[in-house]
């Protein structure tokens, strides 16, 4: 069965410092991995995805994520956090098989708080 | 802003009411989804439509009834809901569903409908 874990409910970072939001996954076959961000009273916005190729993926708003197959991880990173990055971040995964494994499975979310 | 709109944004209904949520996507996608987002819980996939055909019903109670009249519109009809159904209901669309080999395509989400059942 597919699953994704975001071990931290909340991450606190000072503005200007690097940030990391963790994600690990379990899936049959090769994973398709996604990060989304949700601002208050808004839907989820796509940030970046890993499908194949280079393990370091760059996305919107200066975010990047590194796919690590041996550790089954896909941590979200940003070199210098902004107060405006404060939001709820979701990691999601699906396997590259069809059928029910084609559904996107979301983690429970990590609240990122960036303080001035 | 994302090309997916949802109405209404907020809805308060009694347990005996019947109401409908509407979703419209302007992205030319052929797959649409309903998700339920409750506090402290992961997003729950409710329904998947691909080419206007329901391809997934994720053990959702029959008091939730989806309808997809065309590839741009998706409805969620609600009747005799329970207070525990109070949540944010999110609609999303993508080009091809994961079930149809479009697993690499990201989903685009609407802003959601905040539903409160009294």
mmCIF file of N, CA, C and O in Angstrom, chain A residues 32 34 36 38 41-44 46 49 51 90 94 98-100 102-104 106-108, chain B residues 1 9 35 37 42-43 45 48 56 88 90 98-99 102-107 109-111:
data_model
loop_
_atom_site.group_PDB
_atom_site.id
_atom_site.type_symbol
_atom_site.label_atom_id
_atom_site.label_comp_id
_atom_site.label_asym_id
_atom_site.label_seq_id
_atom_site.Cartn_x
_atom_site.Cartn_y
_atom_site.Cartn_z
ATOM 1 N N UNK A 32 6.057 8.824 -7.999
ATOM 2 C CA UNK A 32 5.870 10.200 -8.453
ATOM 3 C C UNK A 32 5.626 11.002 -7.172
ATOM 4 O O UNK A 32 4.699 10.689 -6.420
ATOM 5 N N UNK A 34 5.262 14.798 -5.063
ATOM 6 C CA UNK A 34 4.772 16.159 -5.229
ATOM 7 C C UNK A 34 4.841 16.902 -3.896
ATOM 8 O O UNK A 34 4.679 16.307 -2.829
ATOM 9 N N UNK A 36 2.915 20.394 -2.244
ATOM 10 C CA UNK A 36 1.909 21.436 -2.374
ATOM 11 C C UNK A 36 1.980 22.342 -1.158
ATOM 12 O O UNK A 36 2.378 21.916 -0.069
ATOM 13 N N UNK A 38 -0.434 25.223 1.111
ATOM 14 C CA UNK A 38 -1.789 25.748 1.347
ATOM 15 C C UNK A 38 -1.713 26.949 2.275
ATOM 16 O O UNK A 38 -1.294 26.830 3.424
ATOM 17 N N UNK A 41 -7.312 29.676 4.194
ATOM 18 C CA UNK A 41 -8.543 29.882 3.422
ATOM 19 C C UNK A 41 -8.322 29.758 1.922
ATOM 20 O O UNK A 41 -9.060 30.359 1.135
ATOM 21 N N UNK A 42 -7.346 28.972 1.538
ATOM 22 C CA UNK A 42 -7.072 28.761 0.114
ATOM 23 C C UNK A 42 -6.957 27.259 -0.172
ATOM 24 O O UNK A 42 -6.779 26.440 0.731
ATOM 25 N N UNK A 43 -7.047 26.927 -1.436
ATOM 26 C CA UNK A 43 -6.791 25.548 -1.843
ATOM 27 C C UNK A 43 -5.302 25.261 -1.894
ATOM 28 O O UNK A 43 -4.479 26.116 -1.575
ATOM 29 N N UNK A 44 -4.959 24.049 -2.283
ATOM 30 C CA UNK A 44 -3.557 23.660 -2.384
ATOM 31 C C UNK A 44 -2.965 24.190 -3.689
ATOM 32 O O UNK A 44 -3.598 24.144 -4.742
ATOM 33 N N UNK A 46 0.350 23.821 -6.263
ATOM 34 C CA UNK A 46 1.457 22.958 -6.647
ATOM 35 C C UNK A 46 2.777 23.719 -6.546
ATOM 36 O O UNK A 46 2.895 24.854 -7.005
ATOM 37 N N UNK A 49 7.541 18.800 -8.404
ATOM 38 C CA UNK A 49 7.338 17.359 -8.479
ATOM 39 C C UNK A 49 8.608 16.675 -8.942
ATOM 40 O O UNK A 49 9.446 17.269 -9.637
ATOM 41 N N UNK A 51 9.524 13.239 -11.054
ATOM 42 C CA UNK A 51 9.003 12.136 -11.861
ATOM 43 C C UNK A 51 10.136 11.171 -12.198
ATOM 44 O O UNK A 51 10.051 9.965 -11.967
ATOM 45 N N UNK A 90 2.193 20.189 2.107
ATOM 46 C CA UNK A 90 1.787 18.800 1.952
ATOM 47 C C UNK A 90 2.693 18.087 0.957
ATOM 48 O O UNK A 90 2.932 18.589 -0.145
ATOM 49 N N UNK A 94 2.348 9.029 -5.517
ATOM 50 C CA UNK A 94 1.601 7.961 -6.158
ATOM 51 C C UNK A 94 2.601 7.040 -6.829
ATOM 52 O O UNK A 94 3.700 7.457 -7.188
ATOM 53 N N UNK A 98 -0.965 1.854 -12.626
ATOM 54 C CA UNK A 98 -2.318 2.373 -12.763
ATOM 55 C C UNK A 98 -3.214 1.759 -11.720
ATOM 56 O O UNK A 98 -2.758 1.318 -10.673
ATOM 57 N N UNK A 99 -4.488 1.736 -11.983
ATOM 58 C CA UNK A 99 -5.432 1.185 -11.022
ATOM 59 C C UNK A 99 -5.491 2.027 -9.762
ATOM 60 O O UNK A 99 -5.202 3.213 -9.774
ATOM 61 N N UNK A 100 -5.857 1.420 -8.662
ATOM 62 C CA UNK A 100 -6.031 2.189 -7.429
ATOM 63 C C UNK A 100 -4.732 2.814 -6.967
ATOM 64 O O UNK A 100 -4.716 3.773 -6.213
ATOM 65 N N UNK A 102 -2.928 4.489 -8.675
ATOM 66 C CA UNK A 102 -2.757 5.750 -9.370
ATOM 67 C C UNK A 102 -3.251 6.931 -8.571
ATOM 68 O O UNK A 102 -3.012 8.065 -8.956
ATOM 69 N N UNK A 103 -3.956 6.681 -7.469
ATOM 70 C CA UNK A 103 -4.453 7.791 -6.675
ATOM 71 C C UNK A 103 -3.313 8.470 -5.934
ATOM 72 O O UNK A 103 -2.354 7.840 -5.497
ATOM 73 N N UNK A 104 -3.458 9.779 -5.784
ATOM 74 C CA UNK A 104 -2.465 10.571 -5.075
ATOM 75 C C UNK A 104 -2.720 10.467 -3.579
ATOM 76 O O UNK A 104 -3.842 10.687 -3.129
ATOM 77 N N UNK A 106 -1.762 11.877 0.153
ATOM 78 C CA UNK A 106 -1.199 13.053 0.804
ATOM 79 C C UNK A 106 -0.743 12.749 2.226
ATOM 80 O O UNK A 106 -1.363 11.956 2.933
ATOM 81 N N UNK A 107 0.322 13.406 2.636
ATOM 82 C CA UNK A 107 0.690 13.412 4.040
ATOM 83 C C UNK A 107 -0.256 14.300 4.823
ATOM 84 O O UNK A 107 -1.104 14.990 4.255
ATOM 85 N N UNK A 108 -0.108 14.300 6.134
ATOM 86 C CA UNK A 108 -1.029 15.056 6.980
ATOM 87 C C UNK A 108 -0.715 16.528 7.016
ATOM 88 O O UNK A 108 -1.489 17.325 7.556
ATOM 89 N N UNK B 1 -7.535 32.041 -9.770
ATOM 90 C CA UNK B 1 -6.082 32.136 -9.805
ATOM 91 C C UNK B 1 -5.459 30.836 -10.291
ATOM 92 O O UNK B 1 -4.432 30.851 -10.969
ATOM 93 N N UNK B 9 -18.255 29.429 -1.351
ATOM 94 C CA UNK B 9 -17.030 29.325 -0.560
ATOM 95 C C UNK B 9 -17.337 28.882 0.870
ATOM 96 O O UNK B 9 -16.512 28.235 1.499
ATOM 97 N N UNK B 35 -12.053 16.096 -2.809
ATOM 98 C CA UNK B 35 -11.334 15.733 -1.607
ATOM 99 C C UNK B 35 -12.043 16.341 -0.396
ATOM 100 O O UNK B 35 -12.643 17.403 -0.486
ATOM 101 N N UNK B 37 -11.094 17.733 3.426
ATOM 102 C CA UNK B 37 -9.996 18.110 4.314
ATOM 103 C C UNK B 37 -10.561 18.457 5.692
ATOM 104 O O UNK B 37 -11.269 19.444 5.849
ATOM 105 N N UNK B 42 -5.143 13.826 7.162
ATOM 106 C CA UNK B 42 -4.689 13.990 5.772
ATOM 107 C C UNK B 42 -5.871 14.208 4.839
ATOM 108 O O UNK B 42 -7.001 13.844 5.163
ATOM 109 N N UNK B 43 -5.586 14.772 3.687
ATOM 110 C CA UNK B 43 -6.623 14.903 2.667
ATOM 111 C C UNK B 43 -7.193 13.538 2.318
ATOM 112 O O UNK B 43 -6.451 12.576 2.121
ATOM 113 N N UNK B 45 -9.308 11.459 -0.390
ATOM 114 C CA UNK B 45 -9.887 11.411 -1.725
ATOM 115 C C UNK B 45 -11.278 10.816 -1.643
ATOM 116 O O UNK B 45 -11.472 9.755 -1.047
ATOM 117 N N UNK B 48 -13.189 10.305 -8.037
ATOM 118 C CA UNK B 48 -12.385 10.655 -9.202
ATOM 119 C C UNK B 48 -13.246 10.479 -10.438
ATOM 120 O O UNK B 48 -13.909 9.445 -10.586
ATOM 121 N N UNK B 56 -13.523 6.243 -9.443
ATOM 122 C CA UNK B 56 -13.143 5.936 -8.083
ATOM 123 C C UNK B 56 -14.196 6.478 -7.133
ATOM 124 O O UNK B 56 -14.600 7.624 -7.236
ATOM 125 N N UNK B 88 -13.559 21.151 5.001
ATOM 126 C CA UNK B 88 -13.278 21.891 3.771
ATOM 127 C C UNK B 88 -13.313 20.896 2.624
ATOM 128 O O UNK B 88 -12.595 19.885 2.655
ATOM 129 N N UNK B 90 -12.560 20.178 -1.176
ATOM 130 C CA UNK B 90 -11.700 20.690 -2.235
ATOM 131 C C UNK B 90 -11.957 19.944 -3.535
ATOM 132 O O UNK B 90 -12.066 18.718 -3.552
ATOM 133 N N UNK B 98 -4.443 9.653 -12.507
ATOM 134 C CA UNK B 98 -3.385 8.694 -12.241
ATOM 135 C C UNK B 98 -3.778 7.291 -12.642
ATOM 136 O O UNK B 98 -2.945 6.465 -12.996
ATOM 137 N N UNK B 99 -5.086 7.052 -12.628
ATOM 138 C CA UNK B 99 -5.595 5.734 -12.986
ATOM 139 C C UNK B 99 -5.508 5.496 -14.487
ATOM 140 O O UNK B 99 -5.589 4.372 -14.936
ATOM 141 N N UNK B 102 -1.836 9.026 -16.150
ATOM 142 C CA UNK B 102 -1.398 10.419 -16.023
ATOM 143 C C UNK B 102 -0.799 10.704 -14.664
ATOM 144 O O UNK B 102 -0.906 11.822 -14.157
ATOM 145 N N UNK B 103 -0.185 9.695 -14.070
ATOM 146 C CA UNK B 103 0.298 9.837 -12.706
ATOM 147 C C UNK B 103 1.339 10.907 -12.507
ATOM 148 O O UNK B 103 1.568 11.336 -11.387
ATOM 149 N N UNK B 104 1.990 11.329 -13.573
ATOM 150 C CA UNK B 104 3.033 12.334 -13.437
ATOM 151 C C UNK B 104 2.478 13.753 -13.487
ATOM 152 O O UNK B 104 3.210 14.715 -13.307
ATOM 153 N N UNK B 105 1.196 13.885 -13.745
ATOM 154 C CA UNK B 105 0.597 15.211 -13.866
ATOM 155 C C UNK B 105 0.120 15.722 -12.512
ATOM 156 O O UNK B 105 -0.575 15.010 -11.783
ATOM 157 N N UNK B 106 0.467 16.975 -12.230
ATOM 158 C CA UNK B 106 0.020 17.543 -10.976
ATOM 159 C C UNK B 106 -1.454 17.902 -11.048
ATOM 160 O O UNK B 106 -2.016 18.096 -12.128
ATOM 161 N N UNK B 107 -2.068 17.975 -9.876
ATOM 162 C CA UNK B 107 -3.455 18.379 -9.772
ATOM 163 C C UNK B 107 -3.516 19.857 -9.409
ATOM 164 O O UNK B 107 -2.689 20.369 -8.676
ATOM 165 N N UNK B 109 -5.917 22.717 -7.667
ATOM 166 C CA UNK B 109 -6.992 22.750 -6.687
ATOM 167 C C UNK B 109 -7.754 24.065 -6.725
ATOM 168 O O UNK B 109 -7.186 25.134 -6.977
ATOM 169 N N UNK B 110 -9.045 23.964 -6.428
ATOM 170 C CA UNK B 110 -9.842 25.143 -6.177
ATOM 171 C C UNK B 110 -9.658 25.612 -4.743
ATOM 172 O O UNK B 110 -8.966 24.968 -3.956
ATOM 173 N N UNK B 111 -10.296 26.737 -4.386
ATOM 174 C CA UNK B 111 -10.120 27.304 -3.043
ATOM 175 C C UNK B 111 -10.891 26.561 -1.963
ATOM 176 O O UNK B 111 -10.642 26.762 -0.775
#
